[in-house]
PDB file of C-alpha atoms in Angstrom:
ATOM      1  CA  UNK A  10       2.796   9.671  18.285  1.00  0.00           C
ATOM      2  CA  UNK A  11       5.693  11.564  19.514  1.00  0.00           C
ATOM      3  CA  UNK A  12       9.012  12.404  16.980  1.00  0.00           C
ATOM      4  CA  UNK A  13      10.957   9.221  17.395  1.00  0.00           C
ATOM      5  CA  UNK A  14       8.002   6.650  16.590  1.00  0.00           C
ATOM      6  CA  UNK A  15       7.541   9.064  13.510  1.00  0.00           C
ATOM      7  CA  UNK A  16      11.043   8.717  12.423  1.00  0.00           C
ATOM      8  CA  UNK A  17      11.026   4.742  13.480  1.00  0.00           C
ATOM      9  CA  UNK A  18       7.650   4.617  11.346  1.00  0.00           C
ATOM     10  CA  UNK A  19       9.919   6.607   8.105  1.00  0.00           C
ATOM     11  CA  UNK A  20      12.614   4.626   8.700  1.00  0.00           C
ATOM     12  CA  UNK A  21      11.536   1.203   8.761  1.00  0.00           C
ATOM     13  CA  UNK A  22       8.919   1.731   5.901  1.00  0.00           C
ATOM     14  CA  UNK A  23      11.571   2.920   4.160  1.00  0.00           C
ATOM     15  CA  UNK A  24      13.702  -0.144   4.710  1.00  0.00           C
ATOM     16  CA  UNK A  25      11.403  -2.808   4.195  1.00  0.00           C
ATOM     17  CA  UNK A  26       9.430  -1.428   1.278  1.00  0.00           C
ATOM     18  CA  UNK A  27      13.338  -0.858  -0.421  1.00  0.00           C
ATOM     19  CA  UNK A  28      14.466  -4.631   0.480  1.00  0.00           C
ATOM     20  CA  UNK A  29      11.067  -5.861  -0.827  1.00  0.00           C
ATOM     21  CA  UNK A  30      11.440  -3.934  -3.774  1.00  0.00           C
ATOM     22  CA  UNK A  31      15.268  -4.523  -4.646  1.00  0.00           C
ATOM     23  CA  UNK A  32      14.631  -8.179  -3.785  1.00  0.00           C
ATOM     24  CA  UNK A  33      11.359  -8.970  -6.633  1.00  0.00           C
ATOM     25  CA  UNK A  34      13.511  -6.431  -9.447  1.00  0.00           C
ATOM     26  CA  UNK A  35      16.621  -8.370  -8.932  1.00  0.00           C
ATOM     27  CA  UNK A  36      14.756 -12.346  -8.784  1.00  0.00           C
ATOM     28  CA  UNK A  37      12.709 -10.789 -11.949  1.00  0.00           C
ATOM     29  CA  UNK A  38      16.531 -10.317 -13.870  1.00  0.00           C
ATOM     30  CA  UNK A  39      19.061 -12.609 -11.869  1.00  0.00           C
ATOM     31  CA  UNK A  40      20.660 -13.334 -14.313  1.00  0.00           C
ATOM     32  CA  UNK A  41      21.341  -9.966 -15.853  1.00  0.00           C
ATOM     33  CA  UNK A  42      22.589  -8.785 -12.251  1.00  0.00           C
ATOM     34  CA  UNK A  43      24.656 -11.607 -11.440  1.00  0.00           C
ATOM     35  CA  UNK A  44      26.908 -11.284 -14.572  1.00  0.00           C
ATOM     36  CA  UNK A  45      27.231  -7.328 -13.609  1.00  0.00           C
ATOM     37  CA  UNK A  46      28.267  -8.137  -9.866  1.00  0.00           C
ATOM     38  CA  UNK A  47      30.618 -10.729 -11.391  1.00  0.00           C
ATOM     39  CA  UNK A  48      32.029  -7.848 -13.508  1.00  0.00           C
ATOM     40  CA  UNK A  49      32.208  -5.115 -10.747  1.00  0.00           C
ATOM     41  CA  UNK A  50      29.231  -3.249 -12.237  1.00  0.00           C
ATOM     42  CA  UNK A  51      26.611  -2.067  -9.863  1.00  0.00           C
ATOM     43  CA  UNK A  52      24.776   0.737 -11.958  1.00  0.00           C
ATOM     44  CA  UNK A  53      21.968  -1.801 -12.529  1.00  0.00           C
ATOM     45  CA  UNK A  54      21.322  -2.954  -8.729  1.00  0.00           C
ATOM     46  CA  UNK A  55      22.239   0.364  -7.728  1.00  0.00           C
ATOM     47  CA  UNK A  56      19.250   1.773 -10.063  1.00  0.00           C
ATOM     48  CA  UNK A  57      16.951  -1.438  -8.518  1.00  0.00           C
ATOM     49  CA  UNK A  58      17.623  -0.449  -4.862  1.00  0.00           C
ATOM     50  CA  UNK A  59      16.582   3.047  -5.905  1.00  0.00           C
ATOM     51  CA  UNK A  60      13.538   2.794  -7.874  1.00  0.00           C
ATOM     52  CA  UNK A  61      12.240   0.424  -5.011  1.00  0.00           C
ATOM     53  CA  UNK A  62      13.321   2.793  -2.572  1.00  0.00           C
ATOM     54  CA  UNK A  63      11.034   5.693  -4.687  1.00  0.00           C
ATOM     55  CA  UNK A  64       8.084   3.166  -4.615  1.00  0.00           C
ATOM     56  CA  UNK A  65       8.499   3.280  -1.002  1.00  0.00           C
ATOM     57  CA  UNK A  66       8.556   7.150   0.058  1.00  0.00           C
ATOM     58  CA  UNK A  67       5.012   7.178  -2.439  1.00  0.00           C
ATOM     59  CA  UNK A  68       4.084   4.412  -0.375  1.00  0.00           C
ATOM     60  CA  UNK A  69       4.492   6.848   2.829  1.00  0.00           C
ATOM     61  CA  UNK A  70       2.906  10.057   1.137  1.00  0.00           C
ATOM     62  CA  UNK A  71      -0.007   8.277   0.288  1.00  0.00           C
ATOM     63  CA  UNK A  72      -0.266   6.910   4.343  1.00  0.00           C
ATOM     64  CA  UNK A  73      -0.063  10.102   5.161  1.00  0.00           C
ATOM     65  CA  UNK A  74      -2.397  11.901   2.747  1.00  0.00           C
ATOM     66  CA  UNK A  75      -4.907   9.054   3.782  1.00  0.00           C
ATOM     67  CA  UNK A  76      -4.866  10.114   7.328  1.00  0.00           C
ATOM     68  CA  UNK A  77      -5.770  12.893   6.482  1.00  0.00           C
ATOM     69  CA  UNK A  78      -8.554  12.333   4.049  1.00  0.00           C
ATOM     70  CA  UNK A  79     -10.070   9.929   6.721  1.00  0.00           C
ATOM     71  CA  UNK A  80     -10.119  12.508   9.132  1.00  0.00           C
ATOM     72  CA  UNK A  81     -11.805  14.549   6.780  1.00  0.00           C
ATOM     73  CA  UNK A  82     -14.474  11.983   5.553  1.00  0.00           C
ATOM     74  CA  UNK A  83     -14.979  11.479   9.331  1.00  0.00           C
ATOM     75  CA  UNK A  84     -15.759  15.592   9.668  1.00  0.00           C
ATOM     76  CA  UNK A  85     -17.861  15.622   6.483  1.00  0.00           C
ATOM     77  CA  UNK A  86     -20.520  13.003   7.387  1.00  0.00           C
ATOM     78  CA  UNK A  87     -20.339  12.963  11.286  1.00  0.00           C
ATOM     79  CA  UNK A  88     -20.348   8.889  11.048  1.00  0.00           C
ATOM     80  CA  UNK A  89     -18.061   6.279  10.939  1.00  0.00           C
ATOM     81  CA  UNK A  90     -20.599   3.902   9.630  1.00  0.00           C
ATOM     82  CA  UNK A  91     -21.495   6.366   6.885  1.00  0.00           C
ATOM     83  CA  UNK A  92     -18.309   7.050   5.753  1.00  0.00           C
ATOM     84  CA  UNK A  93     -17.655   3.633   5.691  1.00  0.00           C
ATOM     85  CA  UNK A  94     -20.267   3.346   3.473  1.00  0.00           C
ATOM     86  CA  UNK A  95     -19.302   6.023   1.052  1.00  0.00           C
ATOM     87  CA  UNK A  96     -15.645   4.177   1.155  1.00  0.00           C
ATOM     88  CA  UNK A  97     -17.079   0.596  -0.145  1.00  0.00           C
ATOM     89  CA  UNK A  98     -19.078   2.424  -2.751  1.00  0.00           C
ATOM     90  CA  UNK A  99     -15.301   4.288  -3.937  1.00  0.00           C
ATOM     91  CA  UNK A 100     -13.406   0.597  -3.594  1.00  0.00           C
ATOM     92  CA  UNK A 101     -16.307  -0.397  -6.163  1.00  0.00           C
ATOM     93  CA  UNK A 102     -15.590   2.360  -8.558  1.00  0.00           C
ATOM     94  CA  UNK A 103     -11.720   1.961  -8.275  1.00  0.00           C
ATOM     95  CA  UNK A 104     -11.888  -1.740  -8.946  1.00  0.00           C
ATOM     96  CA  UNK A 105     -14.163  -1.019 -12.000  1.00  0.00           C
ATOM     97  CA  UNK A 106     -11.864   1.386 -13.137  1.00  0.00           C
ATOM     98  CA  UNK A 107      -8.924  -0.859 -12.714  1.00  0.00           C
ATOM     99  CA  UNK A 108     -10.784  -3.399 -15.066  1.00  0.00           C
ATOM    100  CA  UNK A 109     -12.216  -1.545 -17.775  1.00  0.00           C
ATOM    101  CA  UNK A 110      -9.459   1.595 -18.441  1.00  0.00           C
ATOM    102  CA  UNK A 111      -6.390  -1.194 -18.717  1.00  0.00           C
ATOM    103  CA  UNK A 112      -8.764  -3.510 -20.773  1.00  0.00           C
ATOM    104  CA  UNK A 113      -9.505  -0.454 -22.964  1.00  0.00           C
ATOM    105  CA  UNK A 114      -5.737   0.555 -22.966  1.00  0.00           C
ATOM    106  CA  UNK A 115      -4.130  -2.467 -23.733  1.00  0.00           C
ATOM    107  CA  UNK A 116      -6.649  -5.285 -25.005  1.00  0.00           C
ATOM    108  CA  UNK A 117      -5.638  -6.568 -28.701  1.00  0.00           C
ATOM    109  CA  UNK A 118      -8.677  -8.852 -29.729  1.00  0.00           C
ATOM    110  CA  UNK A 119      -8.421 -10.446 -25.993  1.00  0.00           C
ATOM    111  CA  UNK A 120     -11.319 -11.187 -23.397  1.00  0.00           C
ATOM    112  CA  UNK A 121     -11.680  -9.400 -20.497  1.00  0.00           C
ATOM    113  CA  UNK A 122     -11.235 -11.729 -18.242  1.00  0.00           C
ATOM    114  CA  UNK A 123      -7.621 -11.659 -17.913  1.00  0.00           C
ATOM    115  CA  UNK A 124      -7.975  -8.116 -16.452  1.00  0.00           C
ATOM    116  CA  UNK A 125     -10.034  -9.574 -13.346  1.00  0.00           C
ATOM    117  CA  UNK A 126      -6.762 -11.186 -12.346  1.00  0.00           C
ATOM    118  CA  UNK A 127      -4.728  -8.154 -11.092  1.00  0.00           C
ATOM    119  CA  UNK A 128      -7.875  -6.337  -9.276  1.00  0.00           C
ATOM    120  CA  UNK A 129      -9.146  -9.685  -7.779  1.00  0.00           C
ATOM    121  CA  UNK A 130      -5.895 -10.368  -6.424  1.00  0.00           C
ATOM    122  CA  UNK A 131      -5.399  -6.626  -4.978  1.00  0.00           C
ATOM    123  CA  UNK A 132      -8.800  -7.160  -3.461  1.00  0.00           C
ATOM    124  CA  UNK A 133      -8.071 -10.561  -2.320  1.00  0.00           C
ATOM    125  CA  UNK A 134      -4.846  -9.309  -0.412  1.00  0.00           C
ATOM    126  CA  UNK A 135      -6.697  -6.373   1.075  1.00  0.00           C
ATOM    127  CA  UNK A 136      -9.328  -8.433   2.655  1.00  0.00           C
ATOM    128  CA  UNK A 137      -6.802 -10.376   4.138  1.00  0.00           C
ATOM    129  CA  UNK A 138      -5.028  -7.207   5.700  1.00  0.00           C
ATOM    130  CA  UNK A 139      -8.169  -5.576   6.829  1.00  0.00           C
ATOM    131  CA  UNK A 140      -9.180  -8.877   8.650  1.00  0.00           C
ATOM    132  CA  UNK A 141      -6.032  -8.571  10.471  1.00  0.00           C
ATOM    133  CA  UNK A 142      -6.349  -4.645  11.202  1.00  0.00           C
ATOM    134  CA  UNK A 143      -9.852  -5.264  12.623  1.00  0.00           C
ATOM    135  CA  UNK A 144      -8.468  -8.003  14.664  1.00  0.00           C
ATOM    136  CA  UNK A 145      -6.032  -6.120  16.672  1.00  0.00           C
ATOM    137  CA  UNK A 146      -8.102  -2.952  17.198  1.00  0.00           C
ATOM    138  CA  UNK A 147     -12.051  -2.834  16.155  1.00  0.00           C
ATOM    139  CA  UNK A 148     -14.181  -4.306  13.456  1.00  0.00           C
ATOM    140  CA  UNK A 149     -14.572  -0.619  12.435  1.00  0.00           C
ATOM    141  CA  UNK A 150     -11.462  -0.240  10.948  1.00  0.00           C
ATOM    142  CA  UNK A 151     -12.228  -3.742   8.483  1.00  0.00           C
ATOM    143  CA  UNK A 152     -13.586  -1.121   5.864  1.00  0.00           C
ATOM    144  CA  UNK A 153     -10.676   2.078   6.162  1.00  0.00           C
ATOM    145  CA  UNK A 154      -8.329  -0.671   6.078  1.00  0.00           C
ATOM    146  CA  UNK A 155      -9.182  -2.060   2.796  1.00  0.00           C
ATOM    147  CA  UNK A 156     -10.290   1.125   1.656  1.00  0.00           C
ATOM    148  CA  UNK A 157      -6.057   1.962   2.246  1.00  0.00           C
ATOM    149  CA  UNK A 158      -4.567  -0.839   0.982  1.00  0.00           C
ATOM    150  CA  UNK A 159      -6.921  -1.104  -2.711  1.00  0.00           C
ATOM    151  CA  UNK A 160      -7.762   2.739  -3.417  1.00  0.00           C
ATOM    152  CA  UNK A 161      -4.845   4.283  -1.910  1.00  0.00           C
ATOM    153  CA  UNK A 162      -2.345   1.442  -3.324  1.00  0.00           C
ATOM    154  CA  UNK A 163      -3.854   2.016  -6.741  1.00  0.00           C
ATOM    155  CA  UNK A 164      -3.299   5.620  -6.931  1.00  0.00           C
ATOM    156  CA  UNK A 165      -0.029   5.463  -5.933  1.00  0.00           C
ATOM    157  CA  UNK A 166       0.337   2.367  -8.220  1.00  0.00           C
ATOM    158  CA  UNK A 167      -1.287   4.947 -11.513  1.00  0.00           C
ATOM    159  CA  UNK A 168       2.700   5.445 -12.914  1.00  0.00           C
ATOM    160  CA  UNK A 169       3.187   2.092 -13.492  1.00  0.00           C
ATOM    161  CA  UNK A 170      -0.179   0.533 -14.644  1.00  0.00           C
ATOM    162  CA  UNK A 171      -0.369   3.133 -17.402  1.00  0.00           C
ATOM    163  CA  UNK A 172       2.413   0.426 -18.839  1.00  0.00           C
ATOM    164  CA  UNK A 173       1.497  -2.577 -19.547  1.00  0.00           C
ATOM    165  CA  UNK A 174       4.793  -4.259 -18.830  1.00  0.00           C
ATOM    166  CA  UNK A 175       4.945  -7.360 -16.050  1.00  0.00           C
ATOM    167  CA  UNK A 176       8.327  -6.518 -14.720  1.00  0.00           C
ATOM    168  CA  UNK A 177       7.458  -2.666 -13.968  1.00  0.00           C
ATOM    169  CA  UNK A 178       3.851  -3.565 -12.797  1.00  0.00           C
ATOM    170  CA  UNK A 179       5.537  -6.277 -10.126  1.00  0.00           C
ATOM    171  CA  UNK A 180       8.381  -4.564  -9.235  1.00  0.00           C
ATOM    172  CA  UNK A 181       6.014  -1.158  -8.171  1.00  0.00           C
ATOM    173  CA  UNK A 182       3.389  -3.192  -6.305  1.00  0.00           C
ATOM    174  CA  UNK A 183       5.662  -4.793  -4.066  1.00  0.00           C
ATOM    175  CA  UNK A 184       7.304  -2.469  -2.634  1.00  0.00           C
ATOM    176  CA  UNK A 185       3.658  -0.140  -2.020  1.00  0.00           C
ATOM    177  CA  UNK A 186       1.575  -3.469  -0.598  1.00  0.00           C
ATOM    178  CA  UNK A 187       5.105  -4.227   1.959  1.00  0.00           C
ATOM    179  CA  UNK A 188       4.952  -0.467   3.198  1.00  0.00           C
ATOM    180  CA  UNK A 189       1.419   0.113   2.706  1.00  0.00           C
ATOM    181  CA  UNK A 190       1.170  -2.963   5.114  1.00  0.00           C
ATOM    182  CA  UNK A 191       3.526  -2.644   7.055  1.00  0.00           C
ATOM    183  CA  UNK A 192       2.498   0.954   7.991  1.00  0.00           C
ATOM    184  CA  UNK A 193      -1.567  -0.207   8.717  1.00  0.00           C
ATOM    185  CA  UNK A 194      -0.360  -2.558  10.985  1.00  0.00           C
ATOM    186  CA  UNK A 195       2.398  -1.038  12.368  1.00  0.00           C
ATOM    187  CA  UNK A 196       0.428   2.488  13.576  1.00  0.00           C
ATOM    188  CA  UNK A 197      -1.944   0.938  16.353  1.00  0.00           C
ATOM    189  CA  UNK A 198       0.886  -0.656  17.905  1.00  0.00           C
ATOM    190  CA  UNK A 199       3.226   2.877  17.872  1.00  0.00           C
ATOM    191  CA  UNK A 200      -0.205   4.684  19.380  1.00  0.00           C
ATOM    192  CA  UNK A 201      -0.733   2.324  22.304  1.00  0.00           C
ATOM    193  CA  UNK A 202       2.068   3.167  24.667  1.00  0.00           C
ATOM    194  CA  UNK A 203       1.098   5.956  24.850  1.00  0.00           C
ATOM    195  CA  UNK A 204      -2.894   5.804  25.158  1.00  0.00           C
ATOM    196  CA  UNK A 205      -2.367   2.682  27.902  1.00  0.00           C
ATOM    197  CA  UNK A 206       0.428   5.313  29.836  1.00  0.00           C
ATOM    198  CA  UNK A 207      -2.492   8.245  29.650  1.00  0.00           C
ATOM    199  CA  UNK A 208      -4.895   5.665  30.810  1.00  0.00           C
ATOM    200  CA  UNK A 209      -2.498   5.085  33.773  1.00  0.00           C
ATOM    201  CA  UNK A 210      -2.292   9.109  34.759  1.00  0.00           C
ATOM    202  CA  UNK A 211      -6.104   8.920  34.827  1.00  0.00           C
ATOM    203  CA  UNK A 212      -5.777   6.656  37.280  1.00  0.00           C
ATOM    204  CA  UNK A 213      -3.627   8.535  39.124  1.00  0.00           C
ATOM    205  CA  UNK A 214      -4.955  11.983  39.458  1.00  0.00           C
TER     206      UNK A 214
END
C-alpha cells in the first residue's frame, strides 16, 4: 500500500471504531447524557467520544503488530497450513483462558456456564468474519482471520475484562470488533489496485 491508503486505512478506523464506540457508551447512559446536553455540559460525552476513540488506536496497534507476527509465523514454519495449525491450537488456549481466569476472578458461588457466553459469542462473531475474509480472497485466510479477530481482539480487550463491569466490558469491545473488522476487510480491497495495475505492466513489457 502506498502513504495515502495508509492514512485512509488510520483515518477511517479511527472514525468508525470512535462513532461505534461513542454511540454503545452513550445508548448504555442516555439518560445521564441527555440531562448534561440539556444543561450545556459536555465533559461526559466529551470523555465517551474519547475513551472510544482510545479503544480504537489499540484496535490499530494490534492490526499492525499482527501483520507482523503473521509474517513471522509464516518465516518460522515455512507453511501456511502449519501455521495455521499452530494458530487454531492458540484460539483454543485463548478461549480457555477467557473462560476459566474470569470464572476464577469473579465467580461468587456461580456456575460456570455463564462465562461460555462472552467467549462463545466472540467466537461466534469471528467465524462469521473469517467466512467473509475467505470469501473475497482465499479459503486460506478463514484461519488468520479468526485467529485476528478472537486472539488479537482479546489482548487488546485484557484492560477491560480484568473488570468485571458490563458497561466497561461493552463499551471496549465495540469499538475493537468495528475497527478490528473493518480493517480485515478493508486491507484486500486497499492492496488490489495496485496488484491488478502491476498485473497490467506485466502485460505490457
Amino acid at each position: 500500500m502506498n502513504t495515502r491508503k495508509v492514512v485512509y486505512l488510520f483515518y477511517t478506523t479511527l472514525l468508525l471504531g470512535t462513532f461505534s464506540g461513542a454511540l454503545v457508551g452513550f445508548l448504555l447512559d442516555w439518560r445521564t447524557h441527555i440531562n448534561d446536553l440539556a444543561n450545556l455540559q459536555f465533559g461526559g460525552i466529551i470523555m465517551v467520544i474519547i475513551t472510544a476513540s482510545i479503544w480504537a488506536v489499540i484496535a490499530q496497534m494490534g492490526f499492525f503488530a499482527y501483520l507482523t507476527i503473521h509474517r513471522f509465523g509464516l518465516g518460522i514454519f515455512k507453511s501456511v497450513q502449519l501455521w495455521n495449525r499452530v494458530q487454531v491450537i492458540i484460539i483454543a488456549f485463548v478461549l480457555f483462558d477467557l473462560v476459566i481466569f474470569r470464572y476464577w476472578a469473579f465467580a461468587e458461588g456461580e456456575g460456570i456456564w455463564g462465562y461460555l457466553i462472552m467467549p462463545g459469542l466472540l467466537l461466534g462473531y469471528g467465524l462469521i468474519v473469517a467466512s467473509i475474509k475467505s470469501k473475497e480472497t482465499n479459503r486460506l485466510a478463514f484461519i488468520p482471520a479468526l485467529f485476528f479477530i478472537v486472539v488479537v481482539t482479546t489482548i487488546e480487550w485484557i484492560p477491560a475484562l480484568q473488570q468485571n463491569d458490563f458497561t466497561f466490558l461493552t463499551t471496549s469491545i465495540v469499538p475493537l470488533l468495528v475497527a478490528n473488522t473493518w480493517q480485515l476487510l478493508v486491507l484486500h480491497r486497499l492492496q488490489e489496485p495496485a496488484s491488478k495495475s502491476d498485473g497490467k505492466n506485466n502485460k505490457t513489457k
